[in-house]
Tab-separated table of C-alpha atoms in Angstrom:
chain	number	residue	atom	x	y	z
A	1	UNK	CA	78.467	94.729	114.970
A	2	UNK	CA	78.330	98.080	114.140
A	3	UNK	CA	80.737	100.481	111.587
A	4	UNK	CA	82.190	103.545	112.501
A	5	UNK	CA	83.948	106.485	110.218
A	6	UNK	CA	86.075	107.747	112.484
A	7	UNK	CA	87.337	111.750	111.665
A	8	UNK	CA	90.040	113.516	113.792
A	9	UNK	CA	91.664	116.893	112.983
A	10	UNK	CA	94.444	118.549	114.492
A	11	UNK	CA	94.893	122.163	115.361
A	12	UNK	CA	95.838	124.049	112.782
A	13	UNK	CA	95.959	127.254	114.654
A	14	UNK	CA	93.704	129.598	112.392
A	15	UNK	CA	90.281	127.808	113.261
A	16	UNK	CA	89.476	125.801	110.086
A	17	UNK	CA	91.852	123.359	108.670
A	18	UNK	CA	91.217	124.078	105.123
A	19	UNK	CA	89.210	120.893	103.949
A	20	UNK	CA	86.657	120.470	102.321
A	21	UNK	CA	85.850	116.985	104.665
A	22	UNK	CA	85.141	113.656	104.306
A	23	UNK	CA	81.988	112.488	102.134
A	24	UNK	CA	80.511	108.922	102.660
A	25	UNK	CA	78.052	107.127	100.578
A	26	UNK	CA	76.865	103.997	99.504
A	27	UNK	CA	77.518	101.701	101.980
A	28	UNK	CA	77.679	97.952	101.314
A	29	UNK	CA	77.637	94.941	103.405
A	30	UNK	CA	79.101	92.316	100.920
A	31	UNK	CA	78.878	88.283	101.244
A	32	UNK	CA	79.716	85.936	98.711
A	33	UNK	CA	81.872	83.143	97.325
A	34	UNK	CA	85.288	83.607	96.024
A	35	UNK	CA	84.756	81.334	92.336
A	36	UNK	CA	88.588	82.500	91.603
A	37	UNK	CA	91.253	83.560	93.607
A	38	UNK	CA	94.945	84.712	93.263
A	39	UNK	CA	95.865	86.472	96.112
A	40	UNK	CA	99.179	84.832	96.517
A	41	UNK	CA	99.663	83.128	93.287
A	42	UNK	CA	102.919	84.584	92.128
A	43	UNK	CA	104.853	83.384	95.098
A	44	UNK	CA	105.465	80.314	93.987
A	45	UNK	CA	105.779	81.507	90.502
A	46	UNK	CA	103.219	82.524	87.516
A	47	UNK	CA	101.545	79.433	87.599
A	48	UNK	CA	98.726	79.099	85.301
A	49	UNK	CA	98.561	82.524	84.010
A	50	UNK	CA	101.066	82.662	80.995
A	51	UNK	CA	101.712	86.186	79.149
A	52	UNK	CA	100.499	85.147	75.149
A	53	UNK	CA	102.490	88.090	73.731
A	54	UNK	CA	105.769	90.011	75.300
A	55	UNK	CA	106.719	89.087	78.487
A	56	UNK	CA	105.578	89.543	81.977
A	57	UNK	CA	107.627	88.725	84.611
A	58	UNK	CA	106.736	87.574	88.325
A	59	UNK	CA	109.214	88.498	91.500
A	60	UNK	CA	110.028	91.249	93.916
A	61	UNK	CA	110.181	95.117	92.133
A	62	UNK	CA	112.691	97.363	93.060
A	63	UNK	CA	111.411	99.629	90.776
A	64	UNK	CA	108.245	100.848	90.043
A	65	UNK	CA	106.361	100.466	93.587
A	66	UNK	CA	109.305	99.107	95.212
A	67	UNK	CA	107.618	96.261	97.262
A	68	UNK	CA	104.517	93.708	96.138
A	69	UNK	CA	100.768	94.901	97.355
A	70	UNK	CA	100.632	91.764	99.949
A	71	UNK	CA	104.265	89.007	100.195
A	72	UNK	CA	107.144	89.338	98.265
A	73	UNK	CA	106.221	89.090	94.799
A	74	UNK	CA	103.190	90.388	92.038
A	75	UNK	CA	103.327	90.330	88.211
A	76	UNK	CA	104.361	93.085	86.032
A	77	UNK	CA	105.566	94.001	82.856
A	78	UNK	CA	108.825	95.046	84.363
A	79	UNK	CA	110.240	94.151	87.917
A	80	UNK	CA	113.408	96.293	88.135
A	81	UNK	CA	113.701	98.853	85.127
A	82	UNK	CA	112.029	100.906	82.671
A	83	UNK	CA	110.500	98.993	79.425
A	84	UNK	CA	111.270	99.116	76.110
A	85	UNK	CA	109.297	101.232	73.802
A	86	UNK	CA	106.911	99.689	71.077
A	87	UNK	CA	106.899	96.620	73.536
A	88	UNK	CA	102.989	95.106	73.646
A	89	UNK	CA	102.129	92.135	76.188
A	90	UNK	CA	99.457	90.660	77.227
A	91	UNK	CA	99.028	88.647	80.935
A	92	UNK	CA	96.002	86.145	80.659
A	93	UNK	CA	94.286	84.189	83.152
A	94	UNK	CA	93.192	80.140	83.623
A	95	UNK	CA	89.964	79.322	82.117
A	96	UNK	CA	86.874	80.303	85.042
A	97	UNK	CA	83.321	80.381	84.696
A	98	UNK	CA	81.762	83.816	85.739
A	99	UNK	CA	79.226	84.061	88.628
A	100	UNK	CA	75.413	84.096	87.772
A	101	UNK	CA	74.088	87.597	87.257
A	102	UNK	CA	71.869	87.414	90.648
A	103	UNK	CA	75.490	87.356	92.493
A	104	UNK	CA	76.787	90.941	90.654
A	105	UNK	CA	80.111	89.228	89.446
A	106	UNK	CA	83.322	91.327	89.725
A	107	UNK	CA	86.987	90.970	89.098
A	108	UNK	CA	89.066	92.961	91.693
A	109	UNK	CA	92.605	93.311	91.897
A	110	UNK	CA	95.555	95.247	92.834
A	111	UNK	CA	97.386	97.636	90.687
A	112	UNK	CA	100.540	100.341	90.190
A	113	UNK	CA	101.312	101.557	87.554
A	114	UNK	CA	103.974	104.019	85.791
A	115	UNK	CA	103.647	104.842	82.106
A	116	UNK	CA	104.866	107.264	79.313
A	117	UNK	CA	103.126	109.150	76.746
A	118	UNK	CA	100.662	107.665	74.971
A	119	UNK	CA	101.234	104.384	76.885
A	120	UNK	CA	97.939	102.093	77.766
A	121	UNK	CA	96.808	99.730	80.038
A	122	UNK	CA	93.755	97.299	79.508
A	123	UNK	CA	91.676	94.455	81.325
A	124	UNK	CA	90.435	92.223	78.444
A	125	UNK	CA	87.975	89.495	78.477
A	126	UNK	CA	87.707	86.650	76.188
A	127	UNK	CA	84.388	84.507	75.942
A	128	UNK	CA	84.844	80.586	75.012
A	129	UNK	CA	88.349	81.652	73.147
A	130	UNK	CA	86.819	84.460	71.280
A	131	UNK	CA	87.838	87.820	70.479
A	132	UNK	CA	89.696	90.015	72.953
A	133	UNK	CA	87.280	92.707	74.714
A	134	UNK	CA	88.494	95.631	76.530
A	135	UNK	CA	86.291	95.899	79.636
A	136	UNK	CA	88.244	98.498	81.394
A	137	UNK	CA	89.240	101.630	79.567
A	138	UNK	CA	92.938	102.799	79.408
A	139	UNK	CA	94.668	103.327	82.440
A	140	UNK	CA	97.355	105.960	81.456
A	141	UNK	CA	100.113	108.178	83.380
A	142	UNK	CA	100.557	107.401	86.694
A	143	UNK	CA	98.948	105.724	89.924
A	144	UNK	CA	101.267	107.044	92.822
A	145	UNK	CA	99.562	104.207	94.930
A	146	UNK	CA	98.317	100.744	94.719
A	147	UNK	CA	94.848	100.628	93.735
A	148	UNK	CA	91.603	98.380	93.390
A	149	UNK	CA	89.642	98.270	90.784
A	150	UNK	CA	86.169	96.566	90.708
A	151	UNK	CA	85.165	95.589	87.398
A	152	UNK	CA	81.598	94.704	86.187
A	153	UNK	CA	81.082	90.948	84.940
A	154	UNK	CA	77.353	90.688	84.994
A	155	UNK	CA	77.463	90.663	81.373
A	156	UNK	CA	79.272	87.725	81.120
A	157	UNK	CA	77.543	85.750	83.870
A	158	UNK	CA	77.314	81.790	83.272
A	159	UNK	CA	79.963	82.210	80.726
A	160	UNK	CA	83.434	80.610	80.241
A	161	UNK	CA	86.172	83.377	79.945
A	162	UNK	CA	89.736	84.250	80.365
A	163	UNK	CA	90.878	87.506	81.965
A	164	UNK	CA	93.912	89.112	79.937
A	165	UNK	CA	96.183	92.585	81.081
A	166	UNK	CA	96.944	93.618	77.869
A	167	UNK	CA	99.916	96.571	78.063
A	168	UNK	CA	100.810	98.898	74.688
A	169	UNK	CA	103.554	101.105	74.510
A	170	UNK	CA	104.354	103.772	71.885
A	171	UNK	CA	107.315	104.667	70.155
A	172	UNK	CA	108.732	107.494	71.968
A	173	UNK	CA	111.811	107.533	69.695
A	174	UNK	CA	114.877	107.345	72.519
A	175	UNK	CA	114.813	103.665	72.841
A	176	UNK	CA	112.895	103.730	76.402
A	177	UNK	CA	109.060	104.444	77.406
A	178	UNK	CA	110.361	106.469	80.981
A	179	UNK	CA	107.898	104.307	82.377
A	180	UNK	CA	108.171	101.775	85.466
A	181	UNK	CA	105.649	99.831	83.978
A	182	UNK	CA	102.422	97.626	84.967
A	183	UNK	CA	101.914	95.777	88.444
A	184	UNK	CA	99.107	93.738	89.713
A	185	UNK	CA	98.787	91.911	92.545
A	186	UNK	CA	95.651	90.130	94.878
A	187	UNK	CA	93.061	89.264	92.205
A	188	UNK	CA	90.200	88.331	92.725
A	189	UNK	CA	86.784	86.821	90.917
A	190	UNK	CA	83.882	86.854	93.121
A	191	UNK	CA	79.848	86.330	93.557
A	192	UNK	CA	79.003	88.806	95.972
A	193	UNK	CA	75.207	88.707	97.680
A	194	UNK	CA	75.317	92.551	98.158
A	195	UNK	CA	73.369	94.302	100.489
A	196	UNK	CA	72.851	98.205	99.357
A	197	UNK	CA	72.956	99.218	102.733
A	198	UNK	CA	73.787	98.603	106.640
A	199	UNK	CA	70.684	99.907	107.407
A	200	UNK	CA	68.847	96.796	105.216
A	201	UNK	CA	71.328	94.601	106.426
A	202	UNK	CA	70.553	94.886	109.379
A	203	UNK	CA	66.708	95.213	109.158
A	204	UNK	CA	66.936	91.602	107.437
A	205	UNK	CA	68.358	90.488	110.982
A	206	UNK	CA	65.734	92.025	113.122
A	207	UNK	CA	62.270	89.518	114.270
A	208	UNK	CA	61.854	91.046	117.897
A	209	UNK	CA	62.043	94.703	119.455
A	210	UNK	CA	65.297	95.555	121.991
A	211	UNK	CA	66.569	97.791	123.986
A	212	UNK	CA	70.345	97.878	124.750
A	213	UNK	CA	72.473	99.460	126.847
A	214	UNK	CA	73.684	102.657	125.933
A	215	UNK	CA	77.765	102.849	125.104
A	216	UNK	CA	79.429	104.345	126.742
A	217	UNK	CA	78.334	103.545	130.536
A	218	UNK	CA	79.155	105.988	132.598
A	219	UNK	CA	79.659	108.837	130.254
A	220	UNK	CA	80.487	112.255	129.406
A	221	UNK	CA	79.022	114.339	127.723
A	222	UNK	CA	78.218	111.865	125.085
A	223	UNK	CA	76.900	108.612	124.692
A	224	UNK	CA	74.831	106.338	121.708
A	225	UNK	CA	71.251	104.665	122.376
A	226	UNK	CA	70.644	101.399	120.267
A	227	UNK	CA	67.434	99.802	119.966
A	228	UNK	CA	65.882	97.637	117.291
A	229	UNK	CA	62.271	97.466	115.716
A	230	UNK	CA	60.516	94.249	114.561
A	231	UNK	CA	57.738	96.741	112.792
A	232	UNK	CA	58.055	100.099	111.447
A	233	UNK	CA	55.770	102.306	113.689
A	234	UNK	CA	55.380	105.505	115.671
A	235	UNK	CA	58.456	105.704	118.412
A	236	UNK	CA	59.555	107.132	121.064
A	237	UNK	CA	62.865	107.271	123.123
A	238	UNK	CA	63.238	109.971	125.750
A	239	UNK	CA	64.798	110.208	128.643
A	240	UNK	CA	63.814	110.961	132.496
A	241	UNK	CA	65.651	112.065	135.487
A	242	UNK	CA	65.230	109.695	138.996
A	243	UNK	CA	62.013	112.033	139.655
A	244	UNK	CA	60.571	111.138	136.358
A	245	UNK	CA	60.740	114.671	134.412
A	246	UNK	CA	61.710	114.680	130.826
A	247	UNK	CA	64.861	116.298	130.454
A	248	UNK	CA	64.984	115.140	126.763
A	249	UNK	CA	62.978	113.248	123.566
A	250	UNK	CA	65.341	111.706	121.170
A	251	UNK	CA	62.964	110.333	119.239
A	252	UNK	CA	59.260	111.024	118.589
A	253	UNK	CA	58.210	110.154	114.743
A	254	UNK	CA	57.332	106.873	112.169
A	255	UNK	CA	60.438	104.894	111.982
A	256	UNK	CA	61.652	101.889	109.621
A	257	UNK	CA	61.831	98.016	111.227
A	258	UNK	CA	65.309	96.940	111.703
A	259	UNK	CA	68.397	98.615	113.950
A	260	UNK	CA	68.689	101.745	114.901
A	261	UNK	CA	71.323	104.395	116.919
A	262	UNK	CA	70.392	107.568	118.632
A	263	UNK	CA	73.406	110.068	120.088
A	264	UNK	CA	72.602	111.542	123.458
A	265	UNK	CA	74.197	114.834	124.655
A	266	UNK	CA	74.330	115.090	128.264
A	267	UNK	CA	76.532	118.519	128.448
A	268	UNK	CA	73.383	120.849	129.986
A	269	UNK	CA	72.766	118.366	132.862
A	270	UNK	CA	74.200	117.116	136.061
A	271	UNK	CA	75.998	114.445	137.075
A	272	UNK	CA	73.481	111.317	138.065
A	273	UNK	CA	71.567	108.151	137.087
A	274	UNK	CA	68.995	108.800	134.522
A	275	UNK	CA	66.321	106.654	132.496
A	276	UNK	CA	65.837	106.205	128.872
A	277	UNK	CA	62.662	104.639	127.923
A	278	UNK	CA	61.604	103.404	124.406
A	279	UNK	CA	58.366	102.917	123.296
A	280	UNK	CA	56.986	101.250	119.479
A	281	UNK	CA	53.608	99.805	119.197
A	282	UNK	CA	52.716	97.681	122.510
A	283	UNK	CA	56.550	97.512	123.266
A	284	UNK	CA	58.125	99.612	126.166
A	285	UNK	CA	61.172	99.077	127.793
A	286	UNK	CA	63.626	101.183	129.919
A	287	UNK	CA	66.983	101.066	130.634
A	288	UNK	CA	69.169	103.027	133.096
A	289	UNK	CA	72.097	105.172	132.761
A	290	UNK	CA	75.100	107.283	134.394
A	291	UNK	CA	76.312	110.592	133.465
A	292	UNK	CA	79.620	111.360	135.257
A	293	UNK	CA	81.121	114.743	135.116
């Protein structure tokens, strides 16, 4: 396969749309097995997570969010009101073993949340029944969305722990917090096998040099050249009209082993059949295609 980030902007009228853009980086192709999983768990009730202080309470919010991240129902500290001031509670998790270090553990989950002045929110961890640690700092004021955090646990690989949502609320001195409270929803404990980029993922998949077809076929103006590389090396990819004059060089430098794309602009020529040929080490191959105006 191959990932696209697909931008579109409208017309604004004035010639600029007033954006700074979109800014991508750090792109992960992420395997792994899930060692704990809740991603439904509350619909058929709390089950073996159990609040050890205050309440939490498991069903379908009409306040707050108004609606669970995935089915009908998620956890919170309040499903259909505001909560009480001075109210603490604390949601904890069944007993797991975390990940070894060499799969970068994480906890993900789901999470909205609404809360007053001074209010907190905290992911704790507890090792073997030990003291609570934080190992998420406060998450205060308000959300506006569901998000998903990704949380650390390489420091507590091989380890037997508990995951607790630990919620504090002040005394705002008018009997009510004017918060919606604390939802989660979808968690997750996994050992990912991460791979820092698509570019190395891909380059792990590559024994043998390739040409492919260029997408789209026919095309116009545009169109995307993909080849792959078994060796990094000196390449070339240009491209030749039926009489065999170069009417372009995409590529003429060192490149890495693995997969690569090219974009092809066709807008100064003319309709027709044309030839791209690549060429890396003792491999050459060519490959024909059709611009259609």
């Amino acid at each position: 396969v191959q990932f696209g980030f697909n931008f579109r902007a409208t017309d604004a009228g004035y010639g600029y749309d007033g954006g700074a853009g979109w800014y991508v980086d750090d792109i992960e192709v992420v395997t792994g097995s899930i060692v704990f999983s809740n991603p439904e768990g509350w619909e058929s009730g709390i089950g073996d997570w159990y609040a050890s202080t205050g309440e939490w309470e498991v069903g379908h919010p009409t306040s707050g969010p108004d609606s669970a991240h995935t089915g009908q129902k998620c956890a919170a500290t309040v499903l259909h009101g505001y909560y009480d001031e001075v109210a603490s509670s604390q949601l904890i998790s069944p007993i797991f073993s975390v990940p070894p270090a060499s799969q970068n553990p994480r906890l993900r989950f789901y999470h909205w949340y609404s809360f007053g002045a001074g209010d907190t929110g905290r992911v704790q961890i507890s090792v073997s029944g030990a003291t609570w640690q934080t190992i998420s700092g406060n998450y205060i004021g308000l959300s506006g969305a569901w998000t998903t955090p990704s949380l650390d646990l390489s420091s507590y690989a091989g380890m037997t722990v508990q995951i607790g949502f630990y919620f504090k609320a002040t005394d705002a001195g008018y009997g009510y917090d004017g918060g919606a409270g604390w939802y989660i929803d979808d968690i997750v404990i996994q050992g990912m096998d991460t791979v820092s980029a698509v570019q190395a993922a891909s380059s792990a998949l590559v024994n043998a040099y390739a040409l492919h077809q260029n997408y789209p076929n026919p095309f116009n103006p545009t169109t995307s050249i993909s080849f792959d590389l078994a060796r990094p090396g000196m390449t070339s990819l240009t491209v030749y009209n039926l009489l065999g004059q170069n009417v372009a060089t995409l590529v003429n430098e060192t490149m890495t082993a693995g997969s690569h794309v090219v974009p092809f602009d066709g807008s100064s020529l003319g309709s027709g059949v044309y030839i791209y040929t690549l060429q890396s080490g003792t491999f050459t191959e060519s490959r024909k295609m059709v611009l259609m105006k």
